[in-house]
Amino acid sequence: MKKRAGKMSGVKFPGVIQLESQMEAALVRCMQVDPRVVSLKPQPCTIDMGTGRAFANKEAALEAYEGRRYRPKLYTPDLEVTLVDGRLFYLDAKHSAHIDKKPEYLDYPSLLAEVGISLVIVTESLLQGPIDRNAWLLLQGQAEETAPKLASKIACLKQQRVTFKELRENIGIPQAKILRLILDGYLVFDFSCEALGPSTNLNTANRDQRHLEVIEF
């Protein structure tokens, strides 16, 4: 997950973004399906850890300190996310091997909190496993709309639990529509731990999207 990931397009940011690693790509996918996140921006700024000053990029930071004896300690988080309640967070995907080499990264959230900056460090313990593939699959349903009839059909099911395959083959709901129903919280499952597939048990719900919230903000 440390390999370069390439480029990605999405619904919560304009155009195409360049990603530095597979971990960062997984984090972007998870934030795209997180209902609390309204927008995100990669490599949003460069922060001087010594002063808390934020700059547009590393070059701007170096230029600001050019000719001074002070040597800035520069840090660029992977993502900036804006939540529906207006709060802004920086996120950084760090592999545990990278943290072992530079354990001071674990101090960054508390240090930045002192100057009013919210940072969350995310490791592979969350991003590896089924969560990334689940997010990738659910993104295939974002272009769909939840028709009222479909939502009503789910609400009227006699059983509260149904498999993905049963919905698709017995009830006749197309796969993309099922994914949309999951995104909208009409169907829920263990997004973080269970790989979504034909045999996955989906529980009916009333627009409960909390299963897609994988980071504590």
PDB file of C-alpha atoms in Angstrom, residues 2-194:
ATOM      1  CA  LYS A   2       3.038   2.285  -0.064  1.00  0.00           C
ATOM      2  CA  LYS A   3       3.320   2.123  -3.870  1.00  0.00           C
ATOM      3  CA  ARG A   4       2.390   5.146  -5.992  1.00  0.00           C
ATOM      4  CA  ALA A   5      -1.318   5.039  -6.783  1.00  0.00           C
ATOM      5  CA  GLY A   6      -1.639   7.304  -9.837  1.00  0.00           C
ATOM      6  CA  LYS A   7      -4.665   9.483 -10.504  1.00  0.00           C
ATOM      7  CA  MET A   8      -8.290   9.449  -9.414  1.00  0.00           C
ATOM      8  CA  SER A   9     -11.504  11.301 -10.177  1.00  0.00           C
ATOM      9  CA  GLY A  10     -14.405  11.617  -7.743  1.00  0.00           C
ATOM     10  CA  VAL A  11     -17.610  13.339  -6.713  1.00  0.00           C
ATOM     11  CA  LYS A  12     -16.280  15.301  -3.721  1.00  0.00           C
ATOM     12  CA  PHE A  13     -13.431  17.087  -5.496  1.00  0.00           C
ATOM     13  CA  PRO A  14     -13.093  18.747  -8.911  1.00  0.00           C
ATOM     14  CA  GLY A  15     -11.163  17.226 -11.795  1.00  0.00           C
ATOM     15  CA  VAL A  16      -8.514  14.545 -11.333  1.00  0.00           C
ATOM     16  CA  ILE A  17      -6.148  14.333  -8.379  1.00  0.00           C
ATOM     17  CA  GLN A  18      -2.658  12.831  -8.116  1.00  0.00           C
ATOM     18  CA  LEU A  19      -2.183  10.331  -5.283  1.00  0.00           C
ATOM     19  CA  GLU A  20       1.129   9.398  -3.726  1.00  0.00           C
ATOM     20  CA  SER A  21       0.349   5.882  -2.470  1.00  0.00           C
ATOM     21  CA  GLN A  22      -2.223   3.099  -2.402  1.00  0.00           C
ATOM     22  CA  MET A  23      -2.923   3.987   1.232  1.00  0.00           C
ATOM     23  CA  GLU A  24      -3.758   7.553   0.270  1.00  0.00           C
ATOM     24  CA  ALA A  25      -6.000   6.261  -2.533  1.00  0.00           C
ATOM     25  CA  ALA A  26      -7.815   3.983  -0.073  1.00  0.00           C
ATOM     26  CA  LEU A  27      -8.289   6.909   2.309  1.00  0.00           C
ATOM     27  CA  VAL A  28      -9.751   9.060  -0.482  1.00  0.00           C
ATOM     28  CA  ARG A  29     -12.193   6.300  -1.424  1.00  0.00           C
ATOM     29  CA  CYS A  30     -13.324   5.911   2.198  1.00  0.00           C
ATOM     30  CA  MET A  31     -13.849   9.661   2.542  1.00  0.00           C
ATOM     31  CA  GLN A  32     -15.880   9.734  -0.671  1.00  0.00           C
ATOM     32  CA  VAL A  33     -18.407   7.291   0.779  1.00  0.00           C
ATOM     33  CA  ASP A  34     -18.372   8.836   4.277  1.00  0.00           C
ATOM     34  CA  PRO A  35     -21.682  10.743   4.549  1.00  0.00           C
ATOM     35  CA  ARG A  36     -20.145  13.369   6.861  1.00  0.00           C
ATOM     36  CA  VAL A  37     -17.601  14.511   4.259  1.00  0.00           C
ATOM     37  CA  VAL A  38     -18.810  17.079   1.717  1.00  0.00           C
ATOM     38  CA  SER A  39     -15.486  17.885   0.039  1.00  0.00           C
ATOM     39  CA  LEU A  40     -11.838  16.932   0.106  1.00  0.00           C
ATOM     40  CA  LYS A  41      -8.567  18.290  -1.204  1.00  0.00           C
ATOM     41  CA  PRO A  42      -5.264  16.394  -1.614  1.00  0.00           C
ATOM     42  CA  GLN A  43      -1.945  17.906  -0.454  1.00  0.00           C
ATOM     43  CA  PRO A  44      -3.868  20.943   0.835  1.00  0.00           C
ATOM     44  CA  CYS A  45      -1.006  22.910   2.389  1.00  0.00           C
ATOM     45  CA  THR A  46       2.401  22.735   4.021  1.00  0.00           C
ATOM     46  CA  ILE A  47       2.627  23.417   7.755  1.00  0.00           C
ATOM     47  CA  ASP A  48       5.670  24.596   9.676  1.00  0.00           C
ATOM     48  CA  MET A  49       5.552  22.395  12.763  1.00  0.00           C
ATOM     49  CA  GLY A  50       7.691  24.877  14.661  1.00  0.00           C
ATOM     50  CA  THR A  51       5.270  27.803  14.347  1.00  0.00           C
ATOM     51  CA  GLY A  52       1.967  26.306  13.145  1.00  0.00           C
ATOM     52  CA  ARG A  53       2.008  28.565  10.066  1.00  0.00           C
ATOM     53  CA  ALA A  54       0.376  27.084   6.978  1.00  0.00           C
ATOM     54  CA  PHE A  55       1.556  27.770   3.442  1.00  0.00           C
ATOM     55  CA  ALA A  56       0.112  26.925   0.027  1.00  0.00           C
ATOM     56  CA  ASN A  57       2.933  24.442  -0.624  1.00  0.00           C
ATOM     57  CA  LYS A  58       6.494  23.555   0.347  1.00  0.00           C
ATOM     58  CA  GLU A  59       7.974  26.008  -2.132  1.00  0.00           C
ATOM     59  CA  ALA A  60       5.998  28.895  -0.650  1.00  0.00           C
ATOM     60  CA  ALA A  61       7.126  27.939   2.848  1.00  0.00           C
ATOM     61  CA  LEU A  62      10.791  27.797   1.866  1.00  0.00           C
ATOM     62  CA  GLU A  63      10.501  31.143   0.112  1.00  0.00           C
ATOM     63  CA  ALA A  64       8.954  32.741   3.208  1.00  0.00           C
ATOM     64  CA  TYR A  65      11.928  31.696   5.335  1.00  0.00           C
ATOM     65  CA  GLU A  66      14.635  32.337   2.737  1.00  0.00           C
ATOM     66  CA  GLY A  67      17.584  34.237   4.148  1.00  0.00           C
ATOM     67  CA  ARG A  68      16.665  33.589   7.788  1.00  0.00           C
ATOM     68  CA  ARG A  69      18.606  31.554  10.303  1.00  0.00           C
ATOM     69  CA  TYR A  70      15.403  29.800  11.348  1.00  0.00           C
ATOM     70  CA  ARG A  71      14.968  26.392   9.715  1.00  0.00           C
ATOM     71  CA  PRO A  72      11.317  25.406   9.372  1.00  0.00           C
ATOM     72  CA  LYS A  73      10.156  21.865  10.051  1.00  0.00           C
ATOM     73  CA  LEU A  74       7.777  21.353   7.153  1.00  0.00           C
ATOM     74  CA  TYR A  75       4.932  18.863   7.009  1.00  0.00           C
ATOM     75  CA  THR A  76       2.326  18.296   4.273  1.00  0.00           C
ATOM     76  CA  PRO A  77      -0.774  16.220   5.204  1.00  0.00           C
ATOM     77  CA  ASP A  78      -2.352  13.992   2.571  1.00  0.00           C
ATOM     78  CA  LEU A  79      -5.904  15.344   2.660  1.00  0.00           C
ATOM     79  CA  GLU A  80      -8.102  18.159   3.845  1.00  0.00           C
ATOM     80  CA  VAL A  81     -11.741  17.194   4.423  1.00  0.00           C
ATOM     81  CA  THR A  82     -14.672  19.482   5.126  1.00  0.00           C
ATOM     82  CA  LEU A  83     -17.585  17.983   7.047  1.00  0.00           C
ATOM     83  CA  VAL A  84     -21.292  18.753   6.748  1.00  0.00           C
ATOM     84  CA  ASP A  85     -21.144  20.652  10.050  1.00  0.00           C
ATOM     85  CA  GLY A  86     -18.438  22.950   8.663  1.00  0.00           C
ATOM     86  CA  ARG A  87     -15.501  21.473  10.575  1.00  0.00           C
ATOM     87  CA  LEU A  88     -12.217  21.020   8.723  1.00  0.00           C
ATOM     88  CA  PHE A  89      -9.757  18.176   9.329  1.00  0.00           C
ATOM     89  CA  TYR A  90      -6.406  17.189   7.879  1.00  0.00           C
ATOM     90  CA  LEU A  91      -5.832  13.462   7.330  1.00  0.00           C
ATOM     91  CA  ASP A  92      -2.567  11.634   6.773  1.00  0.00           C
ATOM     92  CA  ALA A  93      -2.161   7.994   5.743  1.00  0.00           C
ATOM     93  CA  LYS A  94       1.025   6.674   7.342  1.00  0.00           C
ATOM     94  CA  HIS A  95       2.193   3.071   7.203  1.00  0.00           C
ATOM     95  CA  SER A  96       3.275   1.742  10.604  1.00  0.00           C
ATOM     96  CA  ALA A  97       6.737   0.996   9.162  1.00  0.00           C
ATOM     97  CA  HIS A  98       7.082   4.684   8.345  1.00  0.00           C
ATOM     98  CA  ILE A  99       5.957   5.643  11.846  1.00  0.00           C
ATOM     99  CA  ASP A 100       8.449   3.203  13.375  1.00  0.00           C
ATOM    100  CA  LYS A 101      11.229   5.071  11.574  1.00  0.00           C
ATOM    101  CA  LYS A 102       9.854   8.468  12.590  1.00  0.00           C
ATOM    102  CA  PRO A 103       7.680   8.015  15.727  1.00  0.00           C
ATOM    103  CA  GLU A 104       7.377  11.784  16.171  1.00  0.00           C
ATOM    104  CA  TYR A 105       4.543  11.660  13.624  1.00  0.00           C
ATOM    105  CA  LEU A 106       2.323  10.374  16.426  1.00  0.00           C
ATOM    106  CA  ASP A 107       2.855  13.673  18.265  1.00  0.00           C
ATOM    107  CA  TYR A 108       1.708  15.792  15.324  1.00  0.00           C
ATOM    108  CA  PRO A 109      -2.053  15.700  16.105  1.00  0.00           C
ATOM    109  CA  SER A 110      -1.572  17.043  19.637  1.00  0.00           C
ATOM    110  CA  LEU A 111       1.042  19.596  18.550  1.00  0.00           C
ATOM    111  CA  LEU A 112      -1.184  20.979  15.803  1.00  0.00           C
ATOM    112  CA  ALA A 113      -4.221  20.965  18.088  1.00  0.00           C
ATOM    113  CA  GLU A 114      -2.402  23.612  20.170  1.00  0.00           C
ATOM    114  CA  VAL A 115      -2.614  26.020  17.206  1.00  0.00           C
ATOM    115  CA  GLY A 116      -6.181  25.083  16.275  1.00  0.00           C
ATOM    116  CA  ILE A 117      -5.417  22.559  13.526  1.00  0.00           C
ATOM    117  CA  SER A 118      -7.175  19.159  13.595  1.00  0.00           C
ATOM    118  CA  LEU A 119      -5.120  16.257  12.248  1.00  0.00           C
ATOM    119  CA  VAL A 120      -5.922  12.531  12.175  1.00  0.00           C
ATOM    120  CA  ILE A 121      -3.206   9.949  11.429  1.00  0.00           C
ATOM    121  CA  VAL A 122      -4.593   6.837   9.678  1.00  0.00           C
ATOM    122  CA  THR A 123      -2.556   3.627   9.388  1.00  0.00           C
ATOM    123  CA  GLU A 124      -2.835   0.434   7.366  1.00  0.00           C
ATOM    124  CA  SER A 125      -4.622  -1.260  10.262  1.00  0.00           C
ATOM    125  CA  LEU A 126      -7.760   0.492   9.000  1.00  0.00           C
ATOM    126  CA  LEU A 127      -7.077   0.858   5.293  1.00  0.00           C
ATOM    127  CA  GLN A 128      -5.928  -2.675   4.501  1.00  0.00           C
ATOM    128  CA  GLY A 129      -8.415  -5.542   4.324  1.00  0.00           C
ATOM    129  CA  PRO A 130     -11.950  -5.331   2.921  1.00  0.00           C
ATOM    130  CA  ILE A 131     -12.628  -1.658   3.627  1.00  0.00           C
ATOM    131  CA  ASP A 132     -10.841  -0.318   0.544  1.00  0.00           C
ATOM    132  CA  ARG A 133     -12.533  -2.766  -1.829  1.00  0.00           C
ATOM    133  CA  ASN A 134     -15.879  -2.062  -0.176  1.00  0.00           C
ATOM    134  CA  ALA A 135     -15.415   1.675  -0.719  1.00  0.00           C
ATOM    135  CA  TRP A 136     -14.397   1.062  -4.340  1.00  0.00           C
ATOM    136  CA  LEU A 137     -17.529  -1.036  -4.922  1.00  0.00           C
ATOM    137  CA  LEU A 138     -19.853   1.483  -3.290  1.00  0.00           C
ATOM    138  CA  LEU A 139     -18.460   4.266  -5.446  1.00  0.00           C
ATOM    139  CA  GLN A 140     -19.941   2.386  -8.413  1.00  0.00           C
ATOM    140  CA  GLY A 141     -23.377   3.236  -7.032  1.00  0.00           C
ATOM    141  CA  GLN A 142     -22.881   6.958  -6.490  1.00  0.00           C
ATOM    142  CA  ALA A 143     -24.154   7.858  -9.953  1.00  0.00           C
ATOM    143  CA  GLU A 144     -27.486   6.172  -9.175  1.00  0.00           C
ATOM    144  CA  GLU A 145     -30.458   7.800  -7.478  1.00  0.00           C
ATOM    145  CA  THR A 146     -32.530   6.096  -4.803  1.00  0.00           C
ATOM    146  CA  ALA A 147     -36.008   5.853  -6.276  1.00  0.00           C
ATOM    147  CA  PRO A 148     -38.783   6.186  -3.668  1.00  0.00           C
ATOM    148  CA  LYS A 149     -40.270   2.891  -4.848  1.00  0.00           C
ATOM    149  CA  LEU A 150     -37.003   1.082  -4.156  1.00  0.00           C
ATOM    150  CA  ALA A 151     -36.705   2.551  -0.675  1.00  0.00           C
ATOM    151  CA  SER A 152     -40.307   1.531   0.008  1.00  0.00           C
ATOM    152  CA  LYS A 153     -39.636  -1.981  -1.293  1.00  0.00           C
ATOM    153  CA  ILE A 154     -36.753  -2.353   1.150  1.00  0.00           C
ATOM    154  CA  ALA A 155     -38.824  -0.963   4.019  1.00  0.00           C
ATOM    155  CA  CYS A 156     -41.612  -3.458   3.286  1.00  0.00           C
ATOM    156  CA  LEU A 157     -39.409  -6.556   3.354  1.00  0.00           C
ATOM    157  CA  LYS A 158     -40.737  -9.091   5.832  1.00  0.00           C
ATOM    158  CA  GLN A 159     -37.243 -10.038   6.944  1.00  0.00           C
ATOM    159  CA  GLN A 160     -34.838  -7.457   8.387  1.00  0.00           C
ATOM    160  CA  ARG A 161     -31.834  -9.252   6.921  1.00  0.00           C
ATOM    161  CA  VAL A 162     -31.342 -10.190   3.271  1.00  0.00           C
ATOM    162  CA  THR A 163     -28.315 -11.160   1.195  1.00  0.00           C
ATOM    163  CA  PHE A 164     -26.963  -9.111  -1.703  1.00  0.00           C
ATOM    164  CA  LYS A 165     -27.715 -12.041  -4.019  1.00  0.00           C
ATOM    165  CA  GLU A 166     -31.338 -12.335  -2.843  1.00  0.00           C
ATOM    166  CA  LEU A 167     -31.924  -8.648  -3.498  1.00  0.00           C
ATOM    167  CA  ARG A 168     -30.471  -8.906  -6.971  1.00  0.00           C
ATOM    168  CA  GLU A 169     -31.890 -12.263  -8.118  1.00  0.00           C
ATOM    169  CA  ASN A 170     -35.083 -12.816  -6.101  1.00  0.00           C
ATOM    170  CA  ILE A 171     -36.309  -9.253  -5.668  1.00  0.00           C
ATOM    171  CA  GLY A 172     -34.895  -7.925  -8.932  1.00  0.00           C
ATOM    172  CA  ILE A 173     -32.928  -4.902  -7.732  1.00  0.00           C
ATOM    173  CA  PRO A 174     -29.925  -4.138 -10.007  1.00  0.00           C
ATOM    174  CA  GLN A 175     -26.502  -4.212  -8.374  1.00  0.00           C
ATOM    175  CA  ALA A 176     -25.859  -0.470  -8.821  1.00  0.00           C
ATOM    176  CA  LYS A 177     -29.186   0.291  -7.118  1.00  0.00           C
ATOM    177  CA  ILE A 178     -28.302  -1.969  -4.185  1.00  0.00           C
ATOM    178  CA  LEU A 179     -25.024  -0.101  -3.786  1.00  0.00           C
ATOM    179  CA  ARG A 180     -26.947   3.184  -3.776  1.00  0.00           C
ATOM    180  CA  LEU A 181     -29.303   1.851  -1.096  1.00  0.00           C
ATOM    181  CA  ILE A 182     -26.265   0.981   1.030  1.00  0.00           C
ATOM    182  CA  LEU A 183     -24.794   4.445   0.526  1.00  0.00           C
ATOM    183  CA  ASP A 184     -28.082   6.058   1.531  1.00  0.00           C
ATOM    184  CA  GLY A 185     -28.441   3.920   4.652  1.00  0.00           C
ATOM    185  CA  TYR A 186     -31.448   1.816   3.652  1.00  0.00           C
ATOM    186  CA  LEU A 187     -29.204  -1.250   3.833  1.00  0.00           C
ATOM    187  CA  VAL A 188     -26.278  -1.620   6.233  1.00  0.00           C
ATOM    188  CA  PHE A 189     -23.435  -4.084   6.866  1.00  0.00           C
ATOM    189  CA  ASP A 190     -20.043  -4.142   8.595  1.00  0.00           C
ATOM    190  CA  PHE A 191     -18.321  -1.855   6.108  1.00  0.00           C
ATOM    191  CA  SER A 192     -14.956  -1.911   7.886  1.00  0.00           C
ATOM    192  CA  CYS A 193     -14.578  -5.653   8.421  1.00  0.00           C
ATOM    193  CA  GLU A 194     -16.777  -7.643   6.024  1.00  0.00           C
TER     194      GLU A 194
END
